[in-house]
Amino acid sequence: MHFYRRLCNVCFVSLALSLGFNISAHPQDNPNQPASGFAARQAYGDKIIIGSAAEASNLIPMLSSDSASHEVSGFIFNGLVKYDKDLTLIGDLANNWDISEGGLVITFHLKKGVKWQDGVEFTADDVMFGYQTIINEKTLSAYKEDYFQVKKAEVLDKYTFRVTYDKPYAPALASWGSLVVLPKHILEKEDINKTAFSRKPTGTGAFKFKEWVPGQKIILDANDNYFEGRPYLDEVVLRIVPDPTTMFLELKTKGVDWIGLSSLQYQKQTDSAFFKKNYKKFRYPSFSYTYLGFNFKHPWFSDKRIRQAVAFALNKEEIVKGVLFGLGSISTGPYVPNTWPYNPNVKKYEYNPQKAKELLKEAGWQDKDRDGILEKNGKKFEFTILTNMANTERIKTATIIQYRLKEVGIKVNIRSLEWSAFINWFIDKRRFEAVILGWSIGLDPDQYDIWHSSKTKEKELNFVSFKNEEVDKLLEEGRRTFDIEKRKKAYFRIQEILAEELPYIFLYVPDSLPIVSSRFEGIVPAPIGIGYNIEKWYVPKRLQKYRIEE
Amino acid sequence: MLNYLSKKAAELLITFFGITLVSFFLINLAPGKPTDVVSDLNPRMTPEIRAIYEKQWGLDKPLHIRYFIWLKNFSKFDFGNSFSSDSRPVWDKIRERLPITILINAISMFLIFLIAVPIGIHSAVKPNSLSDKVTTFGVFVGFAMPVFWLALILQLIFGVWLNVLPVSGIKSLNYENLSFIHKFFDSTRHLFLPIFITVFGSLAGLSRYMRSQMQEALSQEYIVTARAKGLPEKVVIYKHALRNAILPIITILGLSVPGLISGSVIFETIFAIPGVGQLLYSAAMARDINVIMAEVVIVSILTLIGNLLADIGYALADPRIRVK
């Protein structure tokens, strides 16, 4: 089944650092929106067909770990807090919150009069119920860890919810998103792992569940009583099309209104008059990056000069051009451009093969037998880059790296592996010299699990075995304060150290490339993407395509 | 005969048991566990949370114990729950997807039989004629063409360029509002390409087999006798030769059921058809062992039934087999 090169959705999902947040958060008033004239075009009605490669599995947010499920439940549920379009945390079901006693106590003041979609009022008891459900040992949730940090949770009154921590924990605030708000009155007597609610949920969100046709589509209806106002669109349909090529053909026949494009499709296949007339393309950095990681347990790569030499030998711009058709940006650290933790002023390694050769020579590597490959103590400089088979972008990246390193006298072999074998036999067992992988990054900058020296045991994520005392200290600092300036300082410094030490060579940040039918208006791209204000999207009356037939 | 059948049935039962045993251990030997989807490279996953999953899913027990538990549940026709975040009973997941797969395969089988047999007869009766060469070439093109490639080309031609058939799916979005006759047309339009591709790819095997069976039958002495006594050629071919030649074909057709189902994996994914093939593919990717096992069981039961029917067919036709 080699031709299903991009079907391994599982692989991408399990790479995600954080999936616990709704991307379809809800907007503040849109400052870009002209008042009159424009507003007259806004109309209720029509539906949007979103093409989805994978089918959702479970619509209770805390129980699912696949992005398809979170995409759907994001339309239906709200959290106490959410990320705004510029990636700062704002209130969602909470009006506001107080952080007291040095960050140990968070008190949420909830909005009054918010109704579940069945008409029952939402209160602090529902948050308490969600919290108690996720920490219950029977509940199968991958997100428990954040809630195990809570020392005490209390309902002070109907609209006030308070949590107390042992230690200040900055990612804690974001954890009070949609994972832990569940309707107590419906689920109280149910077994959360087996309840029918998981396929027929009731939330507080802009859209409510209507129908799930297994393997085909999930239909959501506008929530007339949504607390931020009814969405303009009548329906959201998530249509399941597993094959990416078929999905593109569906786009060509207008069978779907909104999908994500590949770089190739964006650059080469959607420039025709047809696409210009019928679709709008968007482009912004995704929350992910691809890197070349070294195994610090390997004697060669534990030498910083070698890692830096490899960095100088590579031309990242060339990789972005060759692999992504230019639709991405070069990466310099574990955060993506345009987000607050991103430090633009770190050491950069411009393409400089001469410098690379000097560093290698300094480390004792020389080509004495003139066969083009460096040696030291009778050993040739030859190593293998591992990556996963399903990802052609990574394999292309590896090939470019192979070519560039050959120029400085390093022979690279490329081996691509099936995902499970790769993770279980090579990453977990630390049996690799170098790997090309990627991270999806969460919206909170805490990356303790990836860089802290205590996280190097089997199955833990510092699998390159990076160890740096200052980074350890800064990671600890960064997660123990809510002060954004202090956090910024810590994470800026971490990026400087990572750029110097190079546990990874950060390669590129691919762009997200959504395409949406041009009949939809009100789309305002922001750092968080385009989907955050979908309830403000509308189709002018004369352009409406689907009418609800009763 | 009864004795023969009961012996056969006992053999099949043992074979079936063997299939489940080998499959279960093979699936578990593959790298990766059902929990990987949730836990791999997920920083929020601690060993404690992983242990909760393994305990709830019964993965903390040794492999042979798990096999016996599986066997015990299976004896009660319970395939267990899916190891994905929906935790639904496996049978529910399969049941909602089985009808469309069976429908497509049944129609395909019928059409394959309807088309391949005449082609085979014709080729046998007029070997090496132009029409024999043309049909042979045609069926081999179908045989040699990769399913996924042909599917994409046809989607492009009929779906995008000519815009006469839907690209994928099994129903239009407004299906519920259509009248009965329009519903029928809608389904036909959606199923046309998947069925065409399945049929086209499978013609070669059966028609070639039919051709050689028919040729063999035509070279028998009773055909010479039939012709000698002056029977019309039509009667010679369709009554005397065909009857003898077609029996093995029915057997072959029965045995190709599992092959068609595994073919479903490919075209169901391409055409976004929510059948069991697509389910098998995603289950294999996610190491959803219970779903994989259930599908293995269904396919092996089909294969074994096909075998059994073939045996019965032979026994009925040939007394030497049932006596031995």
PDB file of C-alpha atoms in Angstrom, chain B residues 90-253:
ATOM      1  CA  VAL B  90     -16.399  -3.804  17.224  1.00  0.00           C
ATOM      2  CA  TRP B  91     -19.484  -5.535  15.864  1.00  0.00           C
ATOM      3  CA  ASP B  92     -21.392  -2.204  15.820  1.00  0.00           C
ATOM      4  CA  LYS B  93     -18.622  -0.614  13.804  1.00  0.00           C
ATOM      5  CA  ILE B  94     -18.541  -3.463  11.321  1.00  0.00           C
ATOM      6  CA  ARG B  95     -22.291  -3.901  11.090  1.00  0.00           C
ATOM      7  CA  GLU B  96     -22.925  -0.340   9.951  1.00  0.00           C
ATOM      8  CA  ARG B  97     -20.276  -0.701   7.248  1.00  0.00           C
ATOM      9  CA  LEU B  98     -20.882  -4.243   6.033  1.00  0.00           C
ATOM     10  CA  PRO B  99     -23.963  -3.668   3.810  1.00  0.00           C
ATOM     11  CA  ILE B 100     -22.281  -1.290   1.357  1.00  0.00           C
ATOM     12  CA  THR B 101     -19.231  -3.537   0.983  1.00  0.00           C
ATOM     13  CA  ILE B 102     -21.426  -6.588   0.423  1.00  0.00           C
ATOM     14  CA  LEU B 103     -23.620  -4.698  -2.032  1.00  0.00           C
ATOM     15  CA  ILE B 104     -20.700  -3.522  -4.139  1.00  0.00           C
ATOM     16  CA  ASN B 105     -19.026  -6.921  -4.098  1.00  0.00           C
ATOM     17  CA  ALA B 106     -22.227  -8.820  -4.898  1.00  0.00           C
ATOM     18  CA  ILE B 107     -23.006  -6.607  -7.876  1.00  0.00           C
ATOM     19  CA  SER B 108     -19.395  -6.840  -9.013  1.00  0.00           C
ATOM     20  CA  MET B 109     -19.331 -10.638  -8.743  1.00  0.00           C
ATOM     21  CA  PHE B 110     -22.521 -10.896 -10.703  1.00  0.00           C
ATOM     22  CA  LEU B 111     -21.190  -8.643 -13.448  1.00  0.00           C
ATOM     23  CA  ILE B 112     -17.813 -10.355 -13.537  1.00  0.00           C
ATOM     24  CA  PHE B 113     -19.557 -13.675 -14.074  1.00  0.00           C
ATOM     25  CA  LEU B 114     -21.898 -12.232 -16.640  1.00  0.00           C
ATOM     26  CA  ILE B 115     -19.109 -10.713 -18.701  1.00  0.00           C
ATOM     27  CA  ALA B 116     -16.146 -13.036 -18.179  1.00  0.00           C
ATOM     28  CA  VAL B 117     -17.898 -16.286 -19.013  1.00  0.00           C
ATOM     29  CA  PRO B 118     -19.059 -15.263 -22.516  1.00  0.00           C
ATOM     30  CA  ILE B 119     -15.638 -13.769 -23.211  1.00  0.00           C
ATOM     31  CA  GLY B 120     -13.987 -17.014 -22.159  1.00  0.00           C
ATOM     32  CA  ILE B 121     -16.363 -19.152 -24.242  1.00  0.00           C
ATOM     33  CA  HIS B 122     -15.909 -16.983 -27.251  1.00  0.00           C
ATOM     34  CA  SER B 123     -12.131 -17.073 -26.960  1.00  0.00           C
ATOM     35  CA  ALA B 124     -12.169 -20.847 -26.595  1.00  0.00           C
ATOM     36  CA  VAL B 125     -14.473 -21.427 -29.520  1.00  0.00           C
ATOM     37  CA  LYS B 126     -12.545 -19.123 -31.804  1.00  0.00           C
ATOM     38  CA  PRO B 127      -8.999 -19.251 -30.446  1.00  0.00           C
ATOM     39  CA  ASN B 128      -6.499 -16.809 -31.906  1.00  0.00           C
ATOM     40  CA  SER B 129      -9.154 -15.014 -33.916  1.00  0.00           C
ATOM     41  CA  LEU B 130      -9.052 -11.246 -34.012  1.00  0.00           C
ATOM     42  CA  SER B 131     -11.897 -10.951 -31.514  1.00  0.00           C
ATOM     43  CA  ASP B 132     -10.090 -13.373 -29.182  1.00  0.00           C
ATOM     44  CA  LYS B 133      -6.975 -11.255 -29.378  1.00  0.00           C
ATOM     45  CA  VAL B 134      -8.850  -8.015 -28.802  1.00  0.00           C
ATOM     46  CA  THR B 135     -10.780  -9.256 -25.761  1.00  0.00           C
ATOM     47  CA  THR B 136      -7.672 -10.930 -24.356  1.00  0.00           C
ATOM     48  CA  PHE B 137      -5.797  -7.675 -24.729  1.00  0.00           C
ATOM     49  CA  GLY B 138      -8.669  -5.787 -23.112  1.00  0.00           C
ATOM     50  CA  VAL B 139      -8.980  -7.979 -20.051  1.00  0.00           C
ATOM     51  CA  PHE B 140      -5.233  -7.991 -19.535  1.00  0.00           C
ATOM     52  CA  VAL B 141      -5.130  -4.221 -19.653  1.00  0.00           C
ATOM     53  CA  GLY B 142      -7.695  -4.256 -16.857  1.00  0.00           C
ATOM     54  CA  PHE B 143      -5.684  -6.822 -14.966  1.00  0.00           C
ATOM     55  CA  ALA B 144      -2.402  -4.955 -15.303  1.00  0.00           C
ATOM     56  CA  MET B 145      -3.694  -1.475 -14.543  1.00  0.00           C
ATOM     57  CA  PRO B 146      -3.182  -0.388 -10.935  1.00  0.00           C
ATOM     58  CA  VAL B 147      -6.581   0.147  -9.338  1.00  0.00           C
ATOM     59  CA  PHE B 148      -5.690   3.420  -7.666  1.00  0.00           C
ATOM     60  CA  TRP B 149      -4.346   4.920 -10.876  1.00  0.00           C
ATOM     61  CA  LEU B 150      -7.297   3.884 -12.998  1.00  0.00           C
ATOM     62  CA  ALA B 151      -9.640   5.180 -10.308  1.00  0.00           C
ATOM     63  CA  LEU B 152      -8.030   8.612 -10.335  1.00  0.00           C
ATOM     64  CA  ILE B 153      -8.067   8.856 -14.113  1.00  0.00           C
ATOM     65  CA  LEU B 154     -11.744   7.933 -14.252  1.00  0.00           C
ATOM     66  CA  GLN B 155     -12.578  10.359 -11.438  1.00  0.00           C
ATOM     67  CA  LEU B 156     -10.801  13.047 -13.393  1.00  0.00           C
ATOM     68  CA  ILE B 157     -12.492  12.239 -16.699  1.00  0.00           C
ATOM     69  CA  PHE B 158     -16.049  11.567 -15.551  1.00  0.00           C
ATOM     70  CA  GLY B 159     -16.109  13.633 -12.382  1.00  0.00           C
ATOM     71  CA  VAL B 160     -14.121  16.742 -13.211  1.00  0.00           C
ATOM     72  CA  TRP B 161     -13.900  17.116 -17.004  1.00  0.00           C
ATOM     73  CA  LEU B 162     -17.219  15.702 -18.155  1.00  0.00           C
ATOM     74  CA  ASN B 163     -18.879  16.316 -14.800  1.00  0.00           C
ATOM     75  CA  VAL B 164     -21.363  13.477 -15.277  1.00  0.00           C
ATOM     76  CA  LEU B 165     -20.505  11.301 -12.262  1.00  0.00           C
ATOM     77  CA  PRO B 166     -19.733  12.212  -8.652  1.00  0.00           C
ATOM     78  CA  VAL B 167     -16.071  11.988  -7.684  1.00  0.00           C
ATOM     79  CA  SER B 168     -16.565  10.122  -4.429  1.00  0.00           C
ATOM     80  CA  GLY B 169     -18.997   9.135  -1.699  1.00  0.00           C
ATOM     81  CA  ILE B 170     -22.134   7.006  -1.932  1.00  0.00           C
ATOM     82  CA  LYS B 171     -24.878   9.596  -1.616  1.00  0.00           C
ATOM     83  CA  SER B 172     -25.420  13.194  -2.584  1.00  0.00           C
ATOM     84  CA  LEU B 173     -25.825  15.746   0.183  1.00  0.00           C
ATOM     85  CA  ASN B 174     -29.504  16.205  -0.638  1.00  0.00           C
ATOM     86  CA  TYR B 175     -30.158  12.447  -0.834  1.00  0.00           C
ATOM     87  CA  GLU B 176     -32.801  12.476   1.909  1.00  0.00           C
ATOM     88  CA  ASN B 177     -34.964  14.885  -0.049  1.00  0.00           C
ATOM     89  CA  LEU B 178     -34.981  12.872  -3.262  1.00  0.00           C
ATOM     90  CA  SER B 179     -37.823  10.736  -4.529  1.00  0.00           C
ATOM     91  CA  PHE B 180     -37.350   6.978  -4.605  1.00  0.00           C
ATOM     92  CA  ILE B 181     -36.462   6.853  -8.273  1.00  0.00           C
ATOM     93  CA  HIS B 182     -33.988   9.708  -7.919  1.00  0.00           C
ATOM     94  CA  LYS B 183     -32.454   8.019  -4.910  1.00  0.00           C
ATOM     95  CA  PHE B 184     -31.889   4.955  -7.047  1.00  0.00           C
ATOM     96  CA  PHE B 185     -30.275   7.037  -9.786  1.00  0.00           C
ATOM     97  CA  ASP B 186     -28.163   8.878  -7.254  1.00  0.00           C
ATOM     98  CA  SER B 187     -26.829   5.628  -5.786  1.00  0.00           C
ATOM     99  CA  THR B 188     -26.194   4.166  -9.230  1.00  0.00           C
ATOM    100  CA  ARG B 189     -24.190   7.202 -10.259  1.00  0.00           C
ATOM    101  CA  HIS B 190     -22.124   7.007  -7.101  1.00  0.00           C
ATOM    102  CA  LEU B 191     -21.481   3.282  -7.364  1.00  0.00           C
ATOM    103  CA  PHE B 192     -20.747   3.202 -11.070  1.00  0.00           C
ATOM    104  CA  LEU B 193     -17.022   3.886 -10.955  1.00  0.00           C
ATOM    105  CA  PRO B 194     -16.149   1.661  -7.979  1.00  0.00           C
ATOM    106  CA  ILE B 195     -18.027  -1.260  -9.501  1.00  0.00           C
ATOM    107  CA  PHE B 196     -16.622  -0.656 -12.966  1.00  0.00           C
ATOM    108  CA  ILE B 197     -13.094  -0.685 -11.597  1.00  0.00           C
ATOM    109  CA  THR B 198     -13.629  -3.837  -9.555  1.00  0.00           C
ATOM    110  CA  VAL B 199     -15.164  -5.652 -12.511  1.00  0.00           C
ATOM    111  CA  PHE B 200     -12.621  -4.465 -15.056  1.00  0.00           C
ATOM    112  CA  GLY B 201      -9.716  -5.568 -12.890  1.00  0.00           C
ATOM    113  CA  SER B 202     -11.157  -9.022 -12.247  1.00  0.00           C
ATOM    114  CA  LEU B 203     -12.247 -10.024 -15.752  1.00  0.00           C
ATOM    115  CA  ALA B 204      -8.880 -11.395 -16.824  1.00  0.00           C
ATOM    116  CA  GLY B 205      -8.590 -14.181 -14.262  1.00  0.00           C
ATOM    117  CA  LEU B 206     -12.028 -15.609 -14.723  1.00  0.00           C
ATOM    118  CA  SER B 207     -12.239 -15.234 -18.504  1.00  0.00           C
ATOM    119  CA  ARG B 208      -8.852 -16.850 -19.028  1.00  0.00           C
ATOM    120  CA  TYR B 209      -9.834 -19.673 -16.736  1.00  0.00           C
ATOM    121  CA  MET B 210     -13.103 -20.080 -18.574  1.00  0.00           C
ATOM    122  CA  ARG B 211     -11.220 -20.135 -21.859  1.00  0.00           C
ATOM    123  CA  SER B 212      -8.886 -22.934 -20.820  1.00  0.00           C
ATOM    124  CA  GLN B 213     -11.685 -24.967 -19.215  1.00  0.00           C
ATOM    125  CA  MET B 214     -13.743 -24.604 -22.318  1.00  0.00           C
ATOM    126  CA  GLN B 215     -10.864 -25.508 -24.597  1.00  0.00           C
ATOM    127  CA  GLU B 216     -10.228 -28.609 -22.569  1.00  0.00           C
ATOM    128  CA  ALA B 217     -13.873 -29.545 -22.663  1.00  0.00           C
ATOM    129  CA  LEU B 218     -14.012 -29.002 -26.418  1.00  0.00           C
ATOM    130  CA  SER B 219     -11.088 -31.347 -26.970  1.00  0.00           C
ATOM    131  CA  GLN B 220     -12.816 -34.215 -25.161  1.00  0.00           C
ATOM    132  CA  GLU B 221     -14.001 -37.269 -27.038  1.00  0.00           C
ATOM    133  CA  TYR B 222     -17.644 -36.749 -26.135  1.00  0.00           C
ATOM    134  CA  ILE B 223     -17.551 -33.503 -28.059  1.00  0.00           C
ATOM    135  CA  VAL B 224     -16.228 -35.351 -31.064  1.00  0.00           C
ATOM    136  CA  THR B 225     -19.058 -37.842 -30.538  1.00  0.00           C
ATOM    137  CA  ALA B 226     -21.604 -35.065 -30.244  1.00  0.00           C
ATOM    138  CA  ARG B 227     -20.388 -33.443 -33.393  1.00  0.00           C
ATOM    139  CA  ALA B 228     -20.206 -36.820 -35.132  1.00  0.00           C
ATOM    140  CA  LYS B 229     -23.840 -37.531 -34.434  1.00  0.00           C
ATOM    141  CA  GLY B 230     -24.643 -34.256 -36.165  1.00  0.00           C
ATOM    142  CA  LEU B 231     -25.731 -32.027 -33.297  1.00  0.00           C
ATOM    143  CA  PRO B 232     -25.816 -28.327 -34.141  1.00  0.00           C
ATOM    144  CA  GLU B 233     -22.663 -26.485 -33.038  1.00  0.00           C
ATOM    145  CA  LYS B 234     -24.706 -24.349 -30.608  1.00  0.00           C
ATOM    146  CA  VAL B 235     -25.909 -27.401 -28.753  1.00  0.00           C
ATOM    147  CA  VAL B 236     -22.421 -28.884 -28.726  1.00  0.00           C
ATOM    148  CA  ILE B 237     -20.936 -25.775 -27.184  1.00  0.00           C
ATOM    149  CA  TYR B 238     -23.635 -24.598 -24.803  1.00  0.00           C
ATOM    150  CA  LYS B 239     -25.070 -27.905 -23.709  1.00  0.00           C
ATOM    151  CA  HIS B 240     -22.273 -30.432 -23.808  1.00  0.00           C
ATOM    152  CA  ALA B 241     -19.086 -28.462 -23.396  1.00  0.00           C
ATOM    153  CA  LEU B 242     -20.256 -25.564 -21.260  1.00  0.00           C
ATOM    154  CA  ARG B 243     -21.927 -27.673 -18.613  1.00  0.00           C
ATOM    155  CA  ASN B 244     -18.715 -29.495 -17.961  1.00  0.00           C
ATOM    156  CA  ALA B 245     -16.533 -26.477 -18.174  1.00  0.00           C
ATOM    157  CA  ILE B 246     -18.511 -24.161 -15.958  1.00  0.00           C
ATOM    158  CA  LEU B 247     -18.564 -26.101 -12.709  1.00  0.00           C
ATOM    159  CA  PRO B 248     -14.983 -25.258 -11.711  1.00  0.00           C
ATOM    160  CA  ILE B 249     -15.717 -21.649 -12.631  1.00  0.00           C
ATOM    161  CA  ILE B 250     -18.402 -21.380  -9.982  1.00  0.00           C
ATOM    162  CA  THR B 251     -15.905 -22.675  -7.484  1.00  0.00           C
ATOM    163  CA  ILE B 252     -13.337 -20.126  -8.544  1.00  0.00           C
ATOM    164  CA  LEU B 253     -15.899 -17.377  -8.260  1.00  0.00           C
TER     165      LEU B 253
END
